[in-house]
Amino acid sequence: MADRQQGTLITVVSARADGATVISLGLAAVASSKARTVLVDLNLQNSEVATFLDLDESKTIYHLAYAAQLAPINSDDLREHLQWRDGLAVLPGIGHPLQREQVTRHFLVELARALHEQFDVIVVDAGRVRPDLPQELASGVVLWVVSPQPRGLAALDRTWTVLAEPRVSWLDRVQIVVNQVSDVALVDVPAFLRAEYDLSVSGQVRDCPDYWRGAELAHSLRPLTVPMMDERRFVRLYGQQSSYVRADLEALAQRVASPLLAVTAG
């Protein structure tokens, strides 16, 4: 059998609470409608994916790491710890801060290998940006989520300064996602980021709090995964904000996972 082509790794980070987790959730959801996709919660400070999707926390990345101490991760081990929601595979994050010690560099190497063997798109919610972000999490696209507000830009500036001296190797792979765009947000943020930091903006996602609030209460990302055959009917069922979020995330997915997701299914 021919070797399987390695999947696309997309790691999502932020310098503050600017929405890295919801961007990870949404990006993985829209990608799952076109390719075999897994969402990995590697936010070791504040894992929220399991809570958002109401997943069982008795088998998480911690339990997989514990089981992998003495042997490589095989397909059965990985499958046992994955959970599914609306067609998306999810590996929930740690349930207690002390469990982060089990998530070692050796484990991340094994996890990356196992995931690449089974999935076309791997989306990692890595939480806060940090200088010691493991290479295994930064070998693909690194999406840095920033809000177009003074606090969002200030947090990016402070963190970028720390990372740039000495320069962290994966900074060259950073692409920006401007999240929570609205009429009251700062204008021309992409142009500012290009001029000030030589950063490219891969996507902008509109501020749609009603959509995300409803998705969290329903524990479902279904509006981002179901086929959209009729936009007017879709809006009647799921609301206008669902349509906005889906359009923005689909455009982002096509940019960062192209050509894999560039052609729509069907």
PDB file of C-alpha atoms in Angstrom:
ATOM      1  CA  MET A   1       0.000   0.000   0.000  1.00  0.00           C
ATOM      2  CA  ALA A   2       1.299   3.466  -0.852  1.00  0.00           C
ATOM      3  CA  ASP A   3       2.227   5.769   2.000  1.00  0.00           C
ATOM      4  CA  ARG A   4      -0.601   8.066   3.017  1.00  0.00           C
ATOM      5  CA  GLN A   5       0.013  11.747   2.240  1.00  0.00           C
ATOM      6  CA  GLN A   6       0.692  13.730   5.407  1.00  0.00           C
ATOM      7  CA  GLY A   7      -2.197  15.849   6.554  1.00  0.00           C
ATOM      8  CA  THR A   8      -2.368  19.598   7.081  1.00  0.00           C
ATOM      9  CA  LEU A   9      -1.485  20.763  10.604  1.00  0.00           C
ATOM     10  CA  ILE A  10      -3.073  24.033  11.757  1.00  0.00           C
ATOM     11  CA  THR A  11      -2.154  25.299  15.231  1.00  0.00           C
ATOM     12  CA  VAL A  12      -4.274  28.105  16.709  1.00  0.00           C
ATOM     13  CA  VAL A  13      -2.923  30.446  19.401  1.00  0.00           C
ATOM     14  CA  SER A  14      -3.673  33.859  20.887  1.00  0.00           C
ATOM     15  CA  ALA A  15      -1.930  36.327  23.187  1.00  0.00           C
ATOM     16  CA  ARG A  16      -5.064  36.895  25.296  1.00  0.00           C
ATOM     17  CA  ALA A  17      -8.722  35.850  25.358  1.00  0.00           C
ATOM     18  CA  ASP A  18      -9.357  36.786  21.726  1.00  0.00           C
ATOM     19  CA  GLY A  19     -11.157  33.602  20.657  1.00  0.00           C
ATOM     20  CA  ALA A  20      -8.548  30.956  19.811  1.00  0.00           C
ATOM     21  CA  THR A  21     -10.832  28.189  21.047  1.00  0.00           C
ATOM     22  CA  VAL A  22     -13.905  29.220  19.047  1.00  0.00           C
ATOM     23  CA  ILE A  23     -11.766  29.729  15.935  1.00  0.00           C
ATOM     24  CA  SER A  24     -10.310  26.234  16.465  1.00  0.00           C
ATOM     25  CA  LEU A  25     -13.799  24.780  16.901  1.00  0.00           C
ATOM     26  CA  GLY A  26     -15.239  26.571  13.885  1.00  0.00           C
ATOM     27  CA  LEU A  27     -12.289  25.941  11.579  1.00  0.00           C
ATOM     28  CA  ALA A  28     -12.248  22.234  12.415  1.00  0.00           C
ATOM     29  CA  ALA A  29     -16.026  21.996  11.942  1.00  0.00           C
ATOM     30  CA  VAL A  30     -16.073  23.514   8.446  1.00  0.00           C
ATOM     31  CA  ALA A  31     -13.030  21.458   7.417  1.00  0.00           C
ATOM     32  CA  SER A  32     -14.726  18.262   8.607  1.00  0.00           C
ATOM     33  CA  SER A  33     -17.436  18.674   5.958  1.00  0.00           C
ATOM     34  CA  LYS A  34     -14.813  18.237   3.214  1.00  0.00           C
ATOM     35  CA  ALA A  35     -11.998  16.201   4.734  1.00  0.00           C
ATOM     36  CA  ARG A  36     -11.311  13.816   7.593  1.00  0.00           C
ATOM     37  CA  THR A  37     -10.588  16.268  10.409  1.00  0.00           C
ATOM     38  CA  VAL A  38      -9.576  16.084  14.058  1.00  0.00           C
ATOM     39  CA  LEU A  39      -9.615  18.833  16.690  1.00  0.00           C
ATOM     40  CA  VAL A  40      -7.023  18.451  19.457  1.00  0.00           C
ATOM     41  CA  ASP A  41      -7.363  20.468  22.671  1.00  0.00           C
ATOM     42  CA  LEU A  42      -3.781  21.194  23.714  1.00  0.00           C
ATOM     43  CA  ASN A  43      -4.603  24.282  25.705  1.00  0.00           C
ATOM     44  CA  LEU A  44      -2.724  23.266  28.837  1.00  0.00           C
ATOM     45  CA  GLN A  45      -3.783  26.378  30.769  1.00  0.00           C
ATOM     46  CA  ASN A  46      -7.537  26.352  30.172  1.00  0.00           C
ATOM     47  CA  SER A  47      -8.969  23.519  28.084  1.00  0.00           C
ATOM     48  CA  GLU A  48     -12.573  24.292  27.089  1.00  0.00           C
ATOM     49  CA  VAL A  49     -13.384  22.161  24.048  1.00  0.00           C
ATOM     50  CA  ALA A  50     -14.887  19.292  26.049  1.00  0.00           C
ATOM     51  CA  THR A  51     -17.128  21.692  27.978  1.00  0.00           C
ATOM     52  CA  PHE A  52     -18.239  23.499  24.819  1.00  0.00           C
ATOM     53  CA  LEU A  53     -19.197  20.240  23.092  1.00  0.00           C
ATOM     54  CA  ASP A  54     -20.333  18.403  26.250  1.00  0.00           C
ATOM     55  CA  LEU A  55     -17.837  15.570  25.762  1.00  0.00           C
ATOM     56  CA  ASP A  56     -16.928  12.788  28.161  1.00  0.00           C
ATOM     57  CA  GLU A  57     -13.828  13.797  30.137  1.00  0.00           C
ATOM     58  CA  SER A  58     -13.005  10.298  31.352  1.00  0.00           C
ATOM     59  CA  LYS A  59     -10.800   9.747  28.278  1.00  0.00           C
ATOM     60  CA  THR A  60      -8.770  12.783  27.296  1.00  0.00           C
ATOM     61  CA  ILE A  61      -5.348  13.659  25.965  1.00  0.00           C
ATOM     62  CA  TYR A  62      -4.027  13.060  29.479  1.00  0.00           C
ATOM     63  CA  HIS A  63      -5.288   9.490  29.537  1.00  0.00           C
ATOM     64  CA  LEU A  64      -3.837   8.856  26.072  1.00  0.00           C
ATOM     65  CA  ALA A  65      -0.481  10.281  27.182  1.00  0.00           C
ATOM     66  CA  TYR A  66      -0.503   8.143  30.318  1.00  0.00           C
ATOM     67  CA  ALA A  67      -1.203   5.003  28.304  1.00  0.00           C
ATOM     68  CA  ALA A  68       1.561   5.882  25.808  1.00  0.00           C
ATOM     69  CA  GLN A  69       4.392   6.027  28.351  1.00  0.00           C
ATOM     70  CA  LEU A  70       5.752   2.590  27.516  1.00  0.00           C
ATOM     71  CA  ALA A  71       4.693   2.046  23.911  1.00  0.00           C
ATOM     72  CA  PRO A  72       4.030   4.027  20.723  1.00  0.00           C
ATOM     73  CA  ILE A  73       0.493   5.240  20.084  1.00  0.00           C
ATOM     74  CA  ASN A  74      -1.258   2.864  17.712  1.00  0.00           C
ATOM     75  CA  SER A  75      -4.457   3.389  15.764  1.00  0.00           C
ATOM     76  CA  ASP A  76      -6.560   1.486  18.304  1.00  0.00           C
ATOM     77  CA  ASP A  77      -5.237   3.601  21.204  1.00  0.00           C
ATOM     78  CA  LEU A  78      -6.013   6.809  19.361  1.00  0.00           C
ATOM     79  CA  ARG A  79      -9.462   5.649  18.260  1.00  0.00           C
ATOM     80  CA  GLU A  80     -10.338   4.707  21.841  1.00  0.00           C
ATOM     81  CA  HIS A  81      -9.660   8.244  23.083  1.00  0.00           C
ATOM     82  CA  LEU A  82     -11.310  10.149  20.242  1.00  0.00           C
ATOM     83  CA  GLN A  83     -14.882  11.401  20.525  1.00  0.00           C
ATOM     84  CA  TRP A  84     -17.153  12.523  17.708  1.00  0.00           C
ATOM     85  CA  ARG A  85     -19.532  15.434  17.406  1.00  0.00           C
ATOM     86  CA  ASP A  86     -21.373  16.347  14.183  1.00  0.00           C
ATOM     87  CA  GLY A  87     -18.866  14.445  12.049  1.00  0.00           C
ATOM     88  CA  LEU A  88     -15.815  15.960  13.735  1.00  0.00           C
ATOM     89  CA  ALA A  89     -13.281  13.889  15.679  1.00  0.00           C
ATOM     90  CA  VAL A  90     -12.177  15.497  18.949  1.00  0.00           C
ATOM     91  CA  LEU A  91      -9.396  14.704  21.405  1.00  0.00           C
ATOM     92  CA  PRO A  92     -10.421  16.516  24.618  1.00  0.00           C
ATOM     93  CA  GLY A  93      -7.881  18.411  26.718  1.00  0.00           C
ATOM     94  CA  ILE A  94      -6.612  17.905  30.237  1.00  0.00           C
ATOM     95  CA  GLY A  95      -9.071  18.148  33.110  1.00  0.00           C
ATOM     96  CA  HIS A  96      -6.666  19.393  35.793  1.00  0.00           C
ATOM     97  CA  PRO A  97      -3.533  21.595  35.683  1.00  0.00           C
ATOM     98  CA  LEU A  98      -1.384  18.856  37.232  1.00  0.00           C
ATOM     99  CA  GLN A  99      -2.115  16.624  34.241  1.00  0.00           C
ATOM    100  CA  ARG A 100      -0.091  18.882  31.923  1.00  0.00           C
ATOM    101  CA  GLU A 101       3.109  17.227  33.167  1.00  0.00           C
ATOM    102  CA  GLN A 102       2.046  14.024  31.405  1.00  0.00           C
ATOM    103  CA  VAL A 103       1.926  15.801  28.015  1.00  0.00           C
ATOM    104  CA  THR A 104       5.642  15.502  27.242  1.00  0.00           C
ATOM    105  CA  ARG A 105       7.637  16.324  24.113  1.00  0.00           C
ATOM    106  CA  HIS A 106       8.028  12.599  23.423  1.00  0.00           C
ATOM    107  CA  PHE A 107       4.268  12.129  23.608  1.00  0.00           C
ATOM    108  CA  LEU A 108       3.640  15.049  21.232  1.00  0.00           C
ATOM    109  CA  VAL A 109       5.982  13.505  18.668  1.00  0.00           C
ATOM    110  CA  GLU A 110       4.058  10.247  18.874  1.00  0.00           C
ATOM    111  CA  LEU A 111       0.698  12.003  18.804  1.00  0.00           C
ATOM    112  CA  ALA A 112       1.597  14.010  15.700  1.00  0.00           C
ATOM    113  CA  ARG A 113       2.691  10.840  13.914  1.00  0.00           C
ATOM    114  CA  ALA A 114      -0.503   8.969  14.841  1.00  0.00           C
ATOM    115  CA  LEU A 115      -2.766  11.842  13.824  1.00  0.00           C
ATOM    116  CA  HIS A 116      -1.061  12.347  10.466  1.00  0.00           C
ATOM    117  CA  GLU A 117      -1.630   8.671   9.696  1.00  0.00           C
ATOM    118  CA  GLN A 118      -5.399   8.951  10.124  1.00  0.00           C
ATOM    119  CA  PHE A 119      -6.488  12.514   9.332  1.00  0.00           C
ATOM    120  CA  ASP A 120      -6.309  14.966   6.443  1.00  0.00           C
ATOM    121  CA  VAL A 121      -6.654  18.085   8.596  1.00  0.00           C
ATOM    122  CA  ILE A 122      -5.403  18.424  12.181  1.00  0.00           C
ATOM    123  CA  VAL A 123      -6.526  21.529  14.081  1.00  0.00           C
ATOM    124  CA  VAL A 124      -4.795  22.148  17.421  1.00  0.00           C
ATOM    125  CA  ASP A 125      -6.104  24.607  20.005  1.00  0.00           C
ATOM    126  CA  ALA A 126      -2.783  25.444  21.682  1.00  0.00           C
ATOM    127  CA  GLY A 127      -4.074  28.264  23.878  1.00  0.00           C
ATOM    128  CA  ARG A 128      -1.787  31.128  24.817  1.00  0.00           C
ATOM    129  CA  VAL A 129       1.244  31.895  22.694  1.00  0.00           C
ATOM    130  CA  ARG A 130       4.444  30.853  24.437  1.00  0.00           C
ATOM    131  CA  PRO A 131       8.145  30.823  23.435  1.00  0.00           C
ATOM    132  CA  ASP A 132       8.451  27.105  24.161  1.00  0.00           C
ATOM    133  CA  LEU A 133       5.647  26.080  21.807  1.00  0.00           C
ATOM    134  CA  PRO A 134       6.850  22.593  20.813  1.00  0.00           C
ATOM    135  CA  GLN A 135       8.069  22.185  17.249  1.00  0.00           C
ATOM    136  CA  GLU A 136       5.603  19.327  16.853  1.00  0.00           C
ATOM    137  CA  LEU A 137       2.782  21.892  17.212  1.00  0.00           C
ATOM    138  CA  ALA A 138       4.388  24.541  15.024  1.00  0.00           C
ATOM    139  CA  SER A 139       5.527  22.550  11.995  1.00  0.00           C
ATOM    140  CA  GLY A 140       2.512  23.572   9.904  1.00  0.00           C
ATOM    141  CA  VAL A 141       0.475  26.774   9.804  1.00  0.00           C
ATOM    142  CA  VAL A 142       0.357  28.801  13.037  1.00  0.00           C
ATOM    143  CA  LEU A 143      -2.790  30.938  13.219  1.00  0.00           C
ATOM    144  CA  TRP A 144      -2.527  33.793  15.704  1.00  0.00           C
ATOM    145  CA  VAL A 145      -5.984  35.072  16.682  1.00  0.00           C
ATOM    146  CA  VAL A 146      -6.211  38.755  17.554  1.00  0.00           C
ATOM    147  CA  SER A 147      -9.204  40.994  18.216  1.00  0.00           C
ATOM    148  CA  PRO A 148      -9.298  44.395  16.453  1.00  0.00           C
ATOM    149  CA  GLN A 149      -9.384  46.276  19.730  1.00  0.00           C
ATOM    150  CA  PRO A 150      -6.669  48.190  21.631  1.00  0.00           C
ATOM    151  CA  ARG A 151      -6.225  45.369  24.165  1.00  0.00           C
ATOM    152  CA  GLY A 152      -5.923  42.765  21.426  1.00  0.00           C
ATOM    153  CA  LEU A 153      -3.243  44.695  19.542  1.00  0.00           C
ATOM    154  CA  ALA A 154      -1.392  45.564  22.761  1.00  0.00           C
ATOM    155  CA  ALA A 155      -1.254  41.895  23.764  1.00  0.00           C
ATOM    156  CA  LEU A 156       0.046  40.944  20.323  1.00  0.00           C
ATOM    157  CA  ASP A 157       2.731  43.642  20.521  1.00  0.00           C
ATOM    158  CA  ARG A 158       3.954  42.587  23.980  1.00  0.00           C
ATOM    159  CA  THR A 159       4.087  38.905  23.080  1.00  0.00           C
ATOM    160  CA  TRP A 160       5.644  39.497  19.653  1.00  0.00           C
ATOM    161  CA  THR A 161       8.459  41.496  21.260  1.00  0.00           C
ATOM    162  CA  VAL A 162       9.248  38.631  23.638  1.00  0.00           C
ATOM    163  CA  LEU A 163       9.269  36.084  20.815  1.00  0.00           C
ATOM    164  CA  ALA A 164      11.291  38.170  18.386  1.00  0.00           C
ATOM    165  CA  GLU A 165      14.373  38.557  20.623  1.00  0.00           C
ATOM    166  CA  PRO A 166      15.819  35.999  20.214  1.00  0.00           C
ATOM    167  CA  ARG A 167      13.585  35.147  17.267  1.00  0.00           C
ATOM    168  CA  VAL A 168      11.542  31.977  17.720  1.00  0.00           C
ATOM    169  CA  SER A 169      11.887  29.768  14.644  1.00  0.00           C
ATOM    170  CA  TRP A 170       8.161  29.279  13.999  1.00  0.00           C
ATOM    171  CA  LEU A 171       7.391  33.008  13.818  1.00  0.00           C
ATOM    172  CA  ASP A 172       7.921  32.822  10.062  1.00  0.00           C
ATOM    173  CA  ARG A 173       4.889  30.514   9.843  1.00  0.00           C
ATOM    174  CA  VAL A 174       2.511  32.825  11.733  1.00  0.00           C
ATOM    175  CA  GLN A 175      -0.606  34.027   9.954  1.00  0.00           C
ATOM    176  CA  ILE A 176      -3.129  36.316  11.620  1.00  0.00           C
ATOM    177  CA  VAL A 177      -6.856  35.782  12.056  1.00  0.00           C
ATOM    178  CA  VAL A 178      -8.678  38.971  12.999  1.00  0.00           C
ATOM    179  CA  ASN A 179     -11.592  37.833  15.143  1.00  0.00           C
ATOM    180  CA  GLN A 180     -14.677  39.710  16.399  1.00  0.00           C
ATOM    181  CA  VAL A 181     -14.742  42.214  13.540  1.00  0.00           C
ATOM    182  CA  SER A 182     -17.579  44.719  13.935  1.00  0.00           C
ATOM    183  CA  ASP A 183     -18.612  48.286  13.177  1.00  0.00           C
ATOM    184  CA  VAL A 184     -17.071  49.450  16.456  1.00  0.00           C
ATOM    185  CA  ALA A 185     -13.737  47.676  15.950  1.00  0.00           C
ATOM    186  CA  LEU A 186     -10.517  49.373  14.898  1.00  0.00           C
ATOM    187  CA  VAL A 187     -10.276  49.817  11.136  1.00  0.00           C
ATOM    188  CA  ASP A 188      -7.493  48.756   8.735  1.00  0.00           C
ATOM    189  CA  VAL A 189      -6.032  46.270  11.235  1.00  0.00           C
ATOM    190  CA  PRO A 190      -4.675  43.975   8.450  1.00  0.00           C
ATOM    191  CA  ALA A 191      -2.813  46.899   6.863  1.00  0.00           C
ATOM    192  CA  PHE A 192      -1.408  47.911  10.263  1.00  0.00           C
ATOM    193  CA  LEU A 193      -0.169  44.370  10.987  1.00  0.00           C
ATOM    194  CA  ARG A 194       1.505  44.127   7.591  1.00  0.00           C
ATOM    195  CA  ALA A 195       3.249  47.476   8.003  1.00  0.00           C
ATOM    196  CA  GLU A 196       4.237  47.085  11.667  1.00  0.00           C
ATOM    197  CA  TYR A 197       5.112  43.376  11.903  1.00  0.00           C
ATOM    198  CA  ASP A 198       5.245  42.159   8.291  1.00  0.00           C
ATOM    199  CA  LEU A 199       2.398  39.762   9.145  1.00  0.00           C
ATOM    200  CA  SER A 200      -0.164  38.471   6.671  1.00  0.00           C
ATOM    201  CA  VAL A 201      -3.830  38.195   7.588  1.00  0.00           C
ATOM    202  CA  SER A 202      -5.373  34.928   6.411  1.00  0.00           C
ATOM    203  CA  GLY A 203      -8.907  35.733   7.446  1.00  0.00           C
ATOM    204  CA  GLN A 204     -11.323  37.968   9.294  1.00  0.00           C
ATOM    205  CA  VAL A 205     -14.252  36.596  11.298  1.00  0.00           C
ATOM    206  CA  ARG A 206     -17.193  38.799  12.134  1.00  0.00           C
ATOM    207  CA  ASP A 207     -18.340  39.323  15.697  1.00  0.00           C
ATOM    208  CA  CYS A 208     -21.369  37.022  16.078  1.00  0.00           C
ATOM    209  CA  PRO A 209     -21.935  36.519  19.819  1.00  0.00           C
ATOM    210  CA  ASP A 210     -25.469  35.165  19.375  1.00  0.00           C
ATOM    211  CA  TYR A 211     -24.203  32.341  17.184  1.00  0.00           C
ATOM    212  CA  TRP A 212     -21.439  31.271  19.569  1.00  0.00           C
ATOM    213  CA  ARG A 213     -23.714  31.573  22.597  1.00  0.00           C
ATOM    214  CA  GLY A 214     -26.300  29.346  20.929  1.00  0.00           C
ATOM    215  CA  ALA A 215     -23.687  26.828  19.792  1.00  0.00           C
ATOM    216  CA  GLU A 216     -22.307  26.546  23.311  1.00  0.00           C
ATOM    217  CA  LEU A 217     -25.762  26.060  24.846  1.00  0.00           C
ATOM    218  CA  ALA A 218     -26.625  23.430  22.209  1.00  0.00           C
ATOM    219  CA  HIS A 219     -23.162  21.829  22.436  1.00  0.00           C
ATOM    220  CA  SER A 220     -23.218  21.624  18.660  1.00  0.00           C
ATOM    221  CA  LEU A 221     -21.493  23.068  15.583  1.00  0.00           C
ATOM    222  CA  ARG A 222     -24.068  21.609  13.223  1.00  0.00           C
ATOM    223  CA  PRO A 223     -24.714  24.890  11.320  1.00  0.00           C
ATOM    224  CA  LEU A 224     -21.062  24.782  10.228  1.00  0.00           C
ATOM    225  CA  THR A 225     -21.152  21.196   8.973  1.00  0.00           C
ATOM    226  CA  VAL A 226     -24.517  20.565   7.295  1.00  0.00           C
ATOM    227  CA  PRO A 227     -24.743  21.008   3.493  1.00  0.00           C
ATOM    228  CA  MET A 228     -25.967  24.480   2.577  1.00  0.00           C
ATOM    229  CA  MET A 229     -28.172  23.874  -0.454  1.00  0.00           C
ATOM    230  CA  ASP A 230     -30.418  26.905   0.054  1.00  0.00           C
ATOM    231  CA  GLU A 231     -29.010  29.920   1.908  1.00  0.00           C
ATOM    232  CA  ARG A 232     -32.415  31.411   2.710  1.00  0.00           C
ATOM    233  CA  ARG A 233     -33.609  28.158   4.230  1.00  0.00           C
ATOM    234  CA  PHE A 234     -30.312  27.872   6.121  1.00  0.00           C
ATOM    235  CA  VAL A 235     -30.827  31.345   7.621  1.00  0.00           C
ATOM    236  CA  ARG A 236     -34.390  30.478   8.644  1.00  0.00           C
ATOM    237  CA  LEU A 237     -33.152  27.367  10.438  1.00  0.00           C
ATOM    238  CA  TYR A 238     -29.956  28.639  12.028  1.00  0.00           C
ATOM    239  CA  GLY A 239     -30.017  32.444  11.920  1.00  0.00           C
ATOM    240  CA  GLN A 240     -28.166  35.102   9.958  1.00  0.00           C
ATOM    241  CA  GLN A 241     -25.144  35.066  12.258  1.00  0.00           C
ATOM    242  CA  SER A 242     -24.617  31.361  11.531  1.00  0.00           C
ATOM    243  CA  SER A 243     -24.403  32.239   7.861  1.00  0.00           C
ATOM    244  CA  TYR A 244     -21.805  34.958   8.540  1.00  0.00           C
ATOM    245  CA  VAL A 245     -19.658  32.729  10.751  1.00  0.00           C
ATOM    246  CA  ARG A 246     -19.781  29.866   8.279  1.00  0.00           C
ATOM    247  CA  ALA A 247     -18.823  32.045   5.305  1.00  0.00           C
ATOM    248  CA  ASP A 248     -15.894  33.612   7.167  1.00  0.00           C
ATOM    249  CA  LEU A 249     -14.577  30.282   8.461  1.00  0.00           C
ATOM    250  CA  GLU A 250     -14.945  28.535   5.110  1.00  0.00           C
ATOM    251  CA  ALA A 251     -12.917  31.302   3.469  1.00  0.00           C
ATOM    252  CA  LEU A 252     -10.264  30.947   6.184  1.00  0.00           C
ATOM    253  CA  ALA A 253     -10.162  27.154   5.812  1.00  0.00           C
ATOM    254  CA  GLN A 254      -9.656  27.387   2.075  1.00  0.00           C
ATOM    255  CA  ARG A 255      -6.709  29.742   2.546  1.00  0.00           C
ATOM    256  CA  VAL A 256      -4.850  27.787   5.212  1.00  0.00           C
ATOM    257  CA  ALA A 257      -5.649  24.235   4.060  1.00  0.00           C
ATOM    258  CA  SER A 258      -5.607  24.779   0.288  1.00  0.00           C
ATOM    259  CA  PRO A 259      -5.631  22.925  -2.052  1.00  0.00           C
ATOM    260  CA  LEU A 260      -7.183  20.238   0.154  1.00  0.00           C
ATOM    261  CA  LEU A 261     -10.316  22.289   0.906  1.00  0.00           C
ATOM    262  CA  ALA A 262     -10.270  24.604  -2.100  1.00  0.00           C
ATOM    263  CA  VAL A 263     -12.836  22.567  -4.020  1.00  0.00           C
ATOM    264  CA  THR A 264     -16.193  22.164  -2.362  1.00  0.00           C
ATOM    265  CA  ALA A 265     -17.656  18.711  -2.066  1.00  0.00           C
ATOM    266  CA  GLY A 266     -20.512  17.590  -4.249  1.00  0.00           C
TER     267      GLY A 266
END
